[in-house]
Tab-separated table of C-alpha atoms and ligand atoms in Angstrom:
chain	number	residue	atom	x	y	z
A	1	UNK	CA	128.148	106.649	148.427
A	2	UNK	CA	125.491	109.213	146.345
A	3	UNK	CA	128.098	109.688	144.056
A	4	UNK	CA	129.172	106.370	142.639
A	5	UNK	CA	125.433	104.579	143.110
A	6	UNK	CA	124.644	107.196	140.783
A	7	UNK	CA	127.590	107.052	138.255
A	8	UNK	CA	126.681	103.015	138.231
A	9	UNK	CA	123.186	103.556	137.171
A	10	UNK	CA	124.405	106.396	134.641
A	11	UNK	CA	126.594	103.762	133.269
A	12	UNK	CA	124.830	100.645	133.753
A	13	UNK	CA	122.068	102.401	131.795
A	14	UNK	CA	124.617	103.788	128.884
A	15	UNK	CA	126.023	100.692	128.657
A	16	UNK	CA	123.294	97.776	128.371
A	17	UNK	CA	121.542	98.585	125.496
A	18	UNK	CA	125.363	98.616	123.998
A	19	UNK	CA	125.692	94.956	125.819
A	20	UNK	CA	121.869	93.646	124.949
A	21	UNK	CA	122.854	94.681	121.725
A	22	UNK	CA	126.138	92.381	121.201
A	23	UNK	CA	124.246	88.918	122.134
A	24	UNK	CA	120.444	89.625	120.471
A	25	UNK	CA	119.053	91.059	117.594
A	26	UNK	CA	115.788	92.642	118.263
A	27	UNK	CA	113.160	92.727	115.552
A	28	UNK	CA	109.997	94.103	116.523
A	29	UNK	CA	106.356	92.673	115.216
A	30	UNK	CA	103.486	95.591	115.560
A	31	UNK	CA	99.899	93.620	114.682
A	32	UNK	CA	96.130	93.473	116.433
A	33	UNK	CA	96.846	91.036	119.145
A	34	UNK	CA	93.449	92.581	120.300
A	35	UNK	CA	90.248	94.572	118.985
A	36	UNK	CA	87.824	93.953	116.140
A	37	UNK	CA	90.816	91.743	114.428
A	38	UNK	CA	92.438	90.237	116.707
A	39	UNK	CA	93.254	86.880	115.858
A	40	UNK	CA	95.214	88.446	112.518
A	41	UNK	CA	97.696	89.754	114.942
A	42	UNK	CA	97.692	86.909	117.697
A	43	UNK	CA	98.417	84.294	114.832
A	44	UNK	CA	100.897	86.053	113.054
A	45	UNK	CA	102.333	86.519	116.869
A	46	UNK	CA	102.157	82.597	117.023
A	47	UNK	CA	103.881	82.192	113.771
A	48	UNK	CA	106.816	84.459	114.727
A	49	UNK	CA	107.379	82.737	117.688
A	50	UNK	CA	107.662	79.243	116.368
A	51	UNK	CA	110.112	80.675	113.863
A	52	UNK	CA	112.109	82.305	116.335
A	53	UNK	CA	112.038	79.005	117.833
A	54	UNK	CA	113.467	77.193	115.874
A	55	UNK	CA	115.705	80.087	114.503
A	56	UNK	CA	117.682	80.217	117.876
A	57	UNK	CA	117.639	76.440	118.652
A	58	UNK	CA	119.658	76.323	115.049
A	59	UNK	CA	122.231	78.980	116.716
A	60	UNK	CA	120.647	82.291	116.070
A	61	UNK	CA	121.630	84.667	113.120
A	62	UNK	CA	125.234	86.307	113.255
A	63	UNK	CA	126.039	84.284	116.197
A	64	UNK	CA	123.184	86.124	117.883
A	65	UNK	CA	119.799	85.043	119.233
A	66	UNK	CA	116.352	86.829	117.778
A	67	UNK	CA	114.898	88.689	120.258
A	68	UNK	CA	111.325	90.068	118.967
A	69	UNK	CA	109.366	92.943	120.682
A	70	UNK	CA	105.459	91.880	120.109
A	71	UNK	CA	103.677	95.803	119.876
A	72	UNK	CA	99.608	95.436	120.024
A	73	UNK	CA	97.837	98.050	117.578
A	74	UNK	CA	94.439	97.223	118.962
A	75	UNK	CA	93.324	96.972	115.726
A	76	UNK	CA	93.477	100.826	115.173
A	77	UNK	CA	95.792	102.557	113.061
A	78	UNK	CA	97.148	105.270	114.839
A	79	UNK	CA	97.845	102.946	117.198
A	80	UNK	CA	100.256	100.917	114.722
A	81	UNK	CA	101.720	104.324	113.703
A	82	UNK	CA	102.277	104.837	117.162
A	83	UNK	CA	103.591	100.745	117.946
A	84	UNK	CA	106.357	101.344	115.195
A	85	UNK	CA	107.375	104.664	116.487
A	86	UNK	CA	107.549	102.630	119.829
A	87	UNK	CA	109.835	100.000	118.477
A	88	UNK	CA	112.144	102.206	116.347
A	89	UNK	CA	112.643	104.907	118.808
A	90	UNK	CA	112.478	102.973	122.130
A	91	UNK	CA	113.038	99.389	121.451
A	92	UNK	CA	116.179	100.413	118.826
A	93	UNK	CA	114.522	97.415	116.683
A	94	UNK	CA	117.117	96.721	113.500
A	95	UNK	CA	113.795	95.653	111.547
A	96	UNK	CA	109.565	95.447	111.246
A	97	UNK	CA	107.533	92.598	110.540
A	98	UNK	CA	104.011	93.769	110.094
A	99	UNK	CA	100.881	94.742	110.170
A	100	UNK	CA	98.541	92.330	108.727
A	101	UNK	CA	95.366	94.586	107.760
A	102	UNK	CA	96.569	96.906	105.068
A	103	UNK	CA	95.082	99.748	106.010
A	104	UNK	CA	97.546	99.818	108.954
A	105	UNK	CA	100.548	98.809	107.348
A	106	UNK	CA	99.698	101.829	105.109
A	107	UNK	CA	99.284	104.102	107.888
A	108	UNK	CA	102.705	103.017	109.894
A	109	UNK	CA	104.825	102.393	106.243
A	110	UNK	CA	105.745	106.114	106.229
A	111	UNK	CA	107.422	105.766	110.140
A	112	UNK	CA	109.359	103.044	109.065
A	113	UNK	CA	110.754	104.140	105.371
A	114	UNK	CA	111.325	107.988	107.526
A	115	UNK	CA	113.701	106.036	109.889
A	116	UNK	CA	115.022	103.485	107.156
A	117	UNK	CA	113.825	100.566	109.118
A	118	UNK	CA	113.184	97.612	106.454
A	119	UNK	CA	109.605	96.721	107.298
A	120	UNK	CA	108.432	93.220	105.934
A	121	UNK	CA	104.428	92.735	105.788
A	122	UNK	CA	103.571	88.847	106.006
A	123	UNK	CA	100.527	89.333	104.864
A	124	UNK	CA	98.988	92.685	103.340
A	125	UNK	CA	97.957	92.485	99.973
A	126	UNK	CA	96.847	96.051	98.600
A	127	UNK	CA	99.141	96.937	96.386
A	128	UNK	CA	99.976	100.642	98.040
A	129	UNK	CA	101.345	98.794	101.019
A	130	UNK	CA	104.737	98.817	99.642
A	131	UNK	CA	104.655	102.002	96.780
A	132	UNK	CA	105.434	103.524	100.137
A	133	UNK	CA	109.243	103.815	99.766
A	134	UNK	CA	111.785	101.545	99.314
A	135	UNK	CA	112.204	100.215	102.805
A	136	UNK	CA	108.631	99.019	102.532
A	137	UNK	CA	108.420	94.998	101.614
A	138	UNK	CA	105.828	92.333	101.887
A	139	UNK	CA	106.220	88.592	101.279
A	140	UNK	CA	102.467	87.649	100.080
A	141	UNK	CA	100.774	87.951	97.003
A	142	UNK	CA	98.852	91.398	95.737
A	143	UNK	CA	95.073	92.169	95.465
A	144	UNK	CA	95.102	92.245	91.584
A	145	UNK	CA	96.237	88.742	91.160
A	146	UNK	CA	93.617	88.102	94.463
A	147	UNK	CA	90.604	90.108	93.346
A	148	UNK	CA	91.028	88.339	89.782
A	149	UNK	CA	91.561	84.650	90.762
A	150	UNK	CA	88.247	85.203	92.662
A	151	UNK	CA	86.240	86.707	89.695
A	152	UNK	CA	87.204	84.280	87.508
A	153	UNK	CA	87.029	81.432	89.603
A	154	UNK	CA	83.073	82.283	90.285
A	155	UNK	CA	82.952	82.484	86.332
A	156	UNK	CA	85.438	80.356	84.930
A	157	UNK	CA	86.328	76.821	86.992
A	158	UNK	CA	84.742	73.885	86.630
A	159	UNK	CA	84.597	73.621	90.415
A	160	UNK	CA	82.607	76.962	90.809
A	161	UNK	CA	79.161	78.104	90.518
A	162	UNK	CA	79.936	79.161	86.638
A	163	UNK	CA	77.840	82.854	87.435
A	164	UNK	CA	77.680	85.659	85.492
A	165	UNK	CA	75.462	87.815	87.076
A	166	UNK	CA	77.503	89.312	90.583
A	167	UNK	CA	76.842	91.746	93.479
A	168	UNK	CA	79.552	93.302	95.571
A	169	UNK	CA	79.402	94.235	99.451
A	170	UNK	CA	82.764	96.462	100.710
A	171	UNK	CA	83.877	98.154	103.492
A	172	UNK	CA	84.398	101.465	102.700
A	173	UNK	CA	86.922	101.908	105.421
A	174	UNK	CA	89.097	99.843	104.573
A	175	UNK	CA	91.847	100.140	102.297
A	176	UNK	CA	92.022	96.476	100.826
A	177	UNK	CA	88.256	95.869	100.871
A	178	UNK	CA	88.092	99.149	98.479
A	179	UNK	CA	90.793	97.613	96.272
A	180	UNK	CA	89.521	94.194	95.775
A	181	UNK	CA	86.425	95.667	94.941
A	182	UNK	CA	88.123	97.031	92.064
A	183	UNK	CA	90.160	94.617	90.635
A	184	UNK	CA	87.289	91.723	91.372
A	185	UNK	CA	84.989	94.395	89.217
A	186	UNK	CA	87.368	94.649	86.528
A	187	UNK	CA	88.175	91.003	85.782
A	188	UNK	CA	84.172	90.630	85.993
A	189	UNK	CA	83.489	92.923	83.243
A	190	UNK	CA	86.547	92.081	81.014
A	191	UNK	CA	85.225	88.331	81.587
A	192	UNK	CA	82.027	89.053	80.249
A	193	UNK	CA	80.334	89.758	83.646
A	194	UNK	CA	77.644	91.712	84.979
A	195	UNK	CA	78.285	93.656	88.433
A	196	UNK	CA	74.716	94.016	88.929
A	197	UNK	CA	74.689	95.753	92.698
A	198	UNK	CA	77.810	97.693	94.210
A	199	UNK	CA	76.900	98.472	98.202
A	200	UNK	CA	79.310	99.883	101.250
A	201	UNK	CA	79.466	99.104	104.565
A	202	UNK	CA	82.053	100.869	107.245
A	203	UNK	CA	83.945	98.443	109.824
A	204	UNK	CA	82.052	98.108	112.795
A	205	UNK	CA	78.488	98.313	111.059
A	206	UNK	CA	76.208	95.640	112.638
A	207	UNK	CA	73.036	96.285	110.062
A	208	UNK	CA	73.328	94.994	106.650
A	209	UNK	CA	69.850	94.465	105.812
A	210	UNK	CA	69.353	98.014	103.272
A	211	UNK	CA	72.441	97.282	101.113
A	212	UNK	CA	71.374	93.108	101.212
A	213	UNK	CA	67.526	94.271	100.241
A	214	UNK	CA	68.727	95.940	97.002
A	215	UNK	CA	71.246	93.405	96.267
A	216	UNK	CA	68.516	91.121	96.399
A	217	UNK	CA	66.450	92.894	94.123
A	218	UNK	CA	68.846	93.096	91.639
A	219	UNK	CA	69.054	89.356	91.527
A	220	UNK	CA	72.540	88.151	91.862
A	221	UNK	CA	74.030	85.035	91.240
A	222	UNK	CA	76.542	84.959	93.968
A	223	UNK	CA	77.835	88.424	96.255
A	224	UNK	CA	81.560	89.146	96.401
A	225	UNK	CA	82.322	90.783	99.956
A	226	UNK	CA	85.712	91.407	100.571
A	227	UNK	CA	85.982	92.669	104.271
A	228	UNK	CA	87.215	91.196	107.741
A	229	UNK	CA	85.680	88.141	109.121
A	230	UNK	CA	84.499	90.259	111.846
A	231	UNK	CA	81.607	91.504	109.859
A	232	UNK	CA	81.365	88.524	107.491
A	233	UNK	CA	79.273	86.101	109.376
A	234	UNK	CA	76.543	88.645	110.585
A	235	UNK	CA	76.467	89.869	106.901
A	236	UNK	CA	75.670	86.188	105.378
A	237	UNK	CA	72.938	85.803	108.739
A	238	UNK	CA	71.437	88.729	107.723
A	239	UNK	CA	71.503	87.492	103.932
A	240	UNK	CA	70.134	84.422	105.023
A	241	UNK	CA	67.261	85.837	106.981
A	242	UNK	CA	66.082	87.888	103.514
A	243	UNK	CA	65.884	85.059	101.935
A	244	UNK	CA	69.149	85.683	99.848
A	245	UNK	CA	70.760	82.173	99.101
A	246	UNK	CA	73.057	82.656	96.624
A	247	UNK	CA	77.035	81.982	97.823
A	248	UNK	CA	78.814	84.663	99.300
A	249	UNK	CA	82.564	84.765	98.763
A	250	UNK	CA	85.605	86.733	99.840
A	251	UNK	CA	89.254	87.219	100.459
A	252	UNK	CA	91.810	86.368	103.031
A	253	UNK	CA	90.204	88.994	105.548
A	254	UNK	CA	87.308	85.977	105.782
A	255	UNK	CA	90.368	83.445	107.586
A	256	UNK	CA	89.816	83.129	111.050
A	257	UNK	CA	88.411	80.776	113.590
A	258	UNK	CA	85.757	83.274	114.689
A	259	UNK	CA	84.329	83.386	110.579
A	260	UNK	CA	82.252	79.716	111.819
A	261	UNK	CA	81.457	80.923	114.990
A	262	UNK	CA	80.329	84.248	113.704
A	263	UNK	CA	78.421	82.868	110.640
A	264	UNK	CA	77.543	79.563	111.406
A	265	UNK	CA	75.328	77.706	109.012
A	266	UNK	CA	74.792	80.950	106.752
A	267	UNK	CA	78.526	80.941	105.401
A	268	UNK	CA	78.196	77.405	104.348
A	269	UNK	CA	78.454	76.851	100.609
A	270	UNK	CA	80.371	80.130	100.444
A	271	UNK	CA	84.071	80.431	98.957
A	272	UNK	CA	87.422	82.372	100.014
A	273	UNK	CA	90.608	83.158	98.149
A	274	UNK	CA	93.806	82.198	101.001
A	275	UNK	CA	97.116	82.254	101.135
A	276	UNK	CA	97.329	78.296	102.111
A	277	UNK	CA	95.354	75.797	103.088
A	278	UNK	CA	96.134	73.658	106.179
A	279	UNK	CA	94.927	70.500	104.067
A	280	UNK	CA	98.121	70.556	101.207
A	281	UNK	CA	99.741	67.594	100.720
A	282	UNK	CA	102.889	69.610	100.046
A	283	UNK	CA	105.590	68.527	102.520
A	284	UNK	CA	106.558	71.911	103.787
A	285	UNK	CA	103.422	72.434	104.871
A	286	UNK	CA	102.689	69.026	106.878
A	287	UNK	CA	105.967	70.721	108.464
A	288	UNK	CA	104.686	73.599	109.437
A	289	UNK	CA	101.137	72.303	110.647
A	290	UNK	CA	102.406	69.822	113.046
A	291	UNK	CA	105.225	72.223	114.105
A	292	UNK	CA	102.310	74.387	115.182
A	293	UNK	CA	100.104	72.107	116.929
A	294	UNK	CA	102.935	70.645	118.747
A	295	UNK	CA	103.251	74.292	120.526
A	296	UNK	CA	100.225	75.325	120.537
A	297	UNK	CA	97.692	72.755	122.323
A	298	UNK	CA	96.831	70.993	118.776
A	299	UNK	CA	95.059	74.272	117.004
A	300	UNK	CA	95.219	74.224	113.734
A	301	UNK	CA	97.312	77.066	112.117
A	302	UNK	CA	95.588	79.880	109.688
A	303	UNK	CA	96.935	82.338	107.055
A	304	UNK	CA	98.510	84.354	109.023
A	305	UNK	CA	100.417	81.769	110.965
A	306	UNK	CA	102.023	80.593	108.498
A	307	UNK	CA	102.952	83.940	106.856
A	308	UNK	CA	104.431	85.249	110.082
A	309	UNK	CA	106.301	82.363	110.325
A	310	UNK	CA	107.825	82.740	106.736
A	311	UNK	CA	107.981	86.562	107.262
A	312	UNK	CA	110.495	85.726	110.090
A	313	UNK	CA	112.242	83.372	108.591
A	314	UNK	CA	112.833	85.470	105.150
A	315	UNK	CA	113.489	88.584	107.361
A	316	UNK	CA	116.769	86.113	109.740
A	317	UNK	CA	117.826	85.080	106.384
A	318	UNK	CA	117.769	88.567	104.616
A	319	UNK	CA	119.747	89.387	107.954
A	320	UNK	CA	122.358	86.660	107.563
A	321	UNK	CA	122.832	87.629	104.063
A	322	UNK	CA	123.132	91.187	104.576
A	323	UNK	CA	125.878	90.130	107.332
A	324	UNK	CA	124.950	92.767	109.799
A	325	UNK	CA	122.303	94.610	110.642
A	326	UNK	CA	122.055	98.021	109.424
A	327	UNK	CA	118.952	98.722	107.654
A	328	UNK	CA	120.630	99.872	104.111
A	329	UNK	CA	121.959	96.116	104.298
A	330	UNK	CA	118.806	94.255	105.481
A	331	UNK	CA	116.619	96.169	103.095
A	332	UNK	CA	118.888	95.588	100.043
A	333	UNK	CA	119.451	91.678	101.306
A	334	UNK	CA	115.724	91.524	101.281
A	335	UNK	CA	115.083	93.218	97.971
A	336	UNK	CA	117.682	90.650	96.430
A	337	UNK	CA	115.343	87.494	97.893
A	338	UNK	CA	114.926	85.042	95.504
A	339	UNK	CA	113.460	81.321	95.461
A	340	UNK	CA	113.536	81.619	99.347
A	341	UNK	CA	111.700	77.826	100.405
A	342	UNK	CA	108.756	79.496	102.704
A	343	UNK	CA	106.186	77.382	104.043
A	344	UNK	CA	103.547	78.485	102.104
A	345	UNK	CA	105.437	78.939	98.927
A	346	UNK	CA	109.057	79.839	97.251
A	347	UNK	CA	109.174	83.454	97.767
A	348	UNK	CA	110.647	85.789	95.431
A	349	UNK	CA	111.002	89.533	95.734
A	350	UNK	CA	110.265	91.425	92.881
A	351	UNK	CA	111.328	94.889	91.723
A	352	UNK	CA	108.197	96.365	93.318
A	353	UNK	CA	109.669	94.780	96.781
A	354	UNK	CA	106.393	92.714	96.496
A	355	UNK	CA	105.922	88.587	96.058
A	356	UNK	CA	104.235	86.518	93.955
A	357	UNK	CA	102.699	83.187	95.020
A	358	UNK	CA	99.757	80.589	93.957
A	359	UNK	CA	96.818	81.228	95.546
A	360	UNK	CA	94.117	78.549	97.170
A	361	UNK	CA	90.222	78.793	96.703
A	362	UNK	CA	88.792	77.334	99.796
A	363	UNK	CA	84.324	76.429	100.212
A	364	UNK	CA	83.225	76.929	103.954
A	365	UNK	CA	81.311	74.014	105.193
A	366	UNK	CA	79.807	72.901	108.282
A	367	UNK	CA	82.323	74.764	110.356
A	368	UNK	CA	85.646	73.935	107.976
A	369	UNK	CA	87.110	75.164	105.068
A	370	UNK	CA	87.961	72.443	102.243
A	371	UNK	CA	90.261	73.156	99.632
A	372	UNK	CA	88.970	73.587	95.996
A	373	UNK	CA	91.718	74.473	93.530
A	374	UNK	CA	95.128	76.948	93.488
A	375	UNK	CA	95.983	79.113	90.973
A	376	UNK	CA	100.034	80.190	89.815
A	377	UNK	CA	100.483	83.806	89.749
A	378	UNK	CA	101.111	83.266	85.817
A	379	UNK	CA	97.536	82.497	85.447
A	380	UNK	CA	94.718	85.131	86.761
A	381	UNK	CA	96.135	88.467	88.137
A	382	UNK	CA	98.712	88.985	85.710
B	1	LIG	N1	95.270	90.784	103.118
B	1	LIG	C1	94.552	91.467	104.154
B	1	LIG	C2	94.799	92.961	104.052
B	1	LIG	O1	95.648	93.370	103.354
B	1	LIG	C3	94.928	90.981	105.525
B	1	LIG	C4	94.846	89.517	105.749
B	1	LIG	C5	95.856	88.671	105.348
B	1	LIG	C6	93.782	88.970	106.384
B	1	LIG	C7	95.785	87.291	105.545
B	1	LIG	C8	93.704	87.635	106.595
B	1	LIG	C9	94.702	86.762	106.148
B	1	LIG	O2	94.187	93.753	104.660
């Protein structure tokens, strides 16, 4: 009896990733679905889902359902090095969708484009991200155009404080704070601008009050601080408490429930640049909000929500057009994207394997963001 138990478990094991493999399509998601960011990863997770939804209700791709393998980092990039390497080598995924922090979609990237696994990033903007390799894609906008719509929104739009006189507050950890810092600088001083204070932070600091006593000093007109909303609402307390007034503003890192519960009162007045706002009239959108509340309890979806979803969706129909799912075919299907109707935007891939979309300016008050203006990607950051 030894004998055949054993050649049945030999077999059964040979034989059913062969067999999982014939019905599903397993795409694996590695994000922070805990640690210091973890509602980046848990709503992209949300997003996904809904789009795999709604994907296999509609019949699947190939004939197949999407199966997805959900990989927490912990907010930590070896451990997304380490999640990818999981999902590749274990899991046999045919594709990535992640991270959202760039930082660890730069430190996983090389995994990926060594096993020529197409990864798709929903929502990392620093430009590096994808100057990885060629398997390397992302399906949001880049922190050039972001960094710039910012700068000259603050200087520029009739619906902002018209300032010419700016501090900046970065994390120095962090690979997309470090990059908005430079293109926000850059379209300052080519506007006409004055970056009057420059201080770092590292994730994780709780004490802001020497860098926000010498930006004081220097007498801003508003402080650009492009980190994680993590840090952002003890920064603006701490602002607050020195008697600094002036509005803060920041980047998509600032969108997450935990910004109003982390900043309260002191963020209000205060501005973001986002990949959507939850308020657009545009029909798509409506879609994709109630979608969302209908599965999830009536919460109200943020960035990254809506960019997993589209990630997922541009990632079943790169598939579909690729017709199978080797990752030579699913990467060139991808790169060939074009006027794809995402959620948050048509989504085109460009030669850099990168998108370009409008962004939103959103004001924080009383516990809400409100939408201001969007610009096109032909405008600022080109
Ligand atoms: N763009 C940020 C980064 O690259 C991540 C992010 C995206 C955060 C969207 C919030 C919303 O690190």
């Amino acid at each position: 009896m030894k004998i055949p138990l054993l050649f049945a478990c030999v077999l059964g094991c040979l034989v059913a990733p062969a067999a999982r493999a014939q019905n599903e399509i397993v795409i694996g998601h590695f994000g922070s679905l805990t640690g210091g960011t973890a509602t980046f990863g848990t709503s992209t997770k949300e997003g996904i889902d809904l789009a795999v939804k709604e994907i296999n209700d509609a019949g699947g791709v190939l004939g197949k359902k999407i199966r997805v393998v959900h990989e927490d980092d912990q907010s930590k990039s070896e451990q997304a090095t380490a999640a990818v390497f999981k999902l590749i080598n274990q899991d046999k995924v045919v594709a990535l969708i992640g991270e959202v922090a760039s930082t660890r979609s730069l430190a996983a990237a090389p995994t990926a484009q060594r096993s020529r696994v197409p990864m798709l990033s929903p929502a990392s903007t620093n430009p590096k991200v994808t100057q990885t390799g060629d398997y390397i894609f992302r399906s949001c906008f880049i922190d050039p155009f972001q960094g710039a719509a910012m700068a000259d929104f603050l200087m520029k739009s009739d619906k902002g404080p018209k300032v010419k006189r700016v501090a900046v507050l970065y994390d120095v950890r962090n690979d997309y704070s470090t990059g908005l810092r430079e293109f926000f600088t850059n379209t300052v001083k080519a506007g006409g601008g004055q970056i009057v204070a420059d201080e770092a932070y590292g994730e994780g600091d709780t004490d802001f009050r020497a860098q926000l006593t010498k930006i004081k000093q220097a007498n801003p007109e508003a402080i650009y601080v492009p980190g994680y909303y993590t840090e952002i609402g003890l920064i603006a307390r701490q602002a607050r408490d020195l008697g600094v007034n002036v509005p803060l503003c920041g980047g998509d890192g600032w969108d997450s429930e935990k910004l109003f519960e982390g900043g309260g009162a002191a963020i209000n007045g205060c501005y973001f640049t986002n990949h959507y706002s939850a308020q657009e009239e545009r029909p798509a959108v409506r879609k994709f909000v109630a979608d969302y509340k209908a599965m999830y309890g009536g919460k109200t979806p943020d960035a990254m929500a809506i960019l997993g979803y589209d990630a997922m969706r541009i990632m079943a129909d790169a598939i579909t057009r690729a017709g199978n799912t080797r990752g030579k075919a699913v990467r060139d299907a991808l790169a060939a994207t074009k006027d794809f109707p995402a959620a948050s935007g048509t989504i085109t891939i460009d030669k850099d394997r990168n998108a370009q979309k409008p962004i939103v300016v959103l004001k924080v008050q009383d516990g809400k963001t409100s939408f201001l203006t969007s610009v096109d990607p032909g405008g600022a950051g080109k």
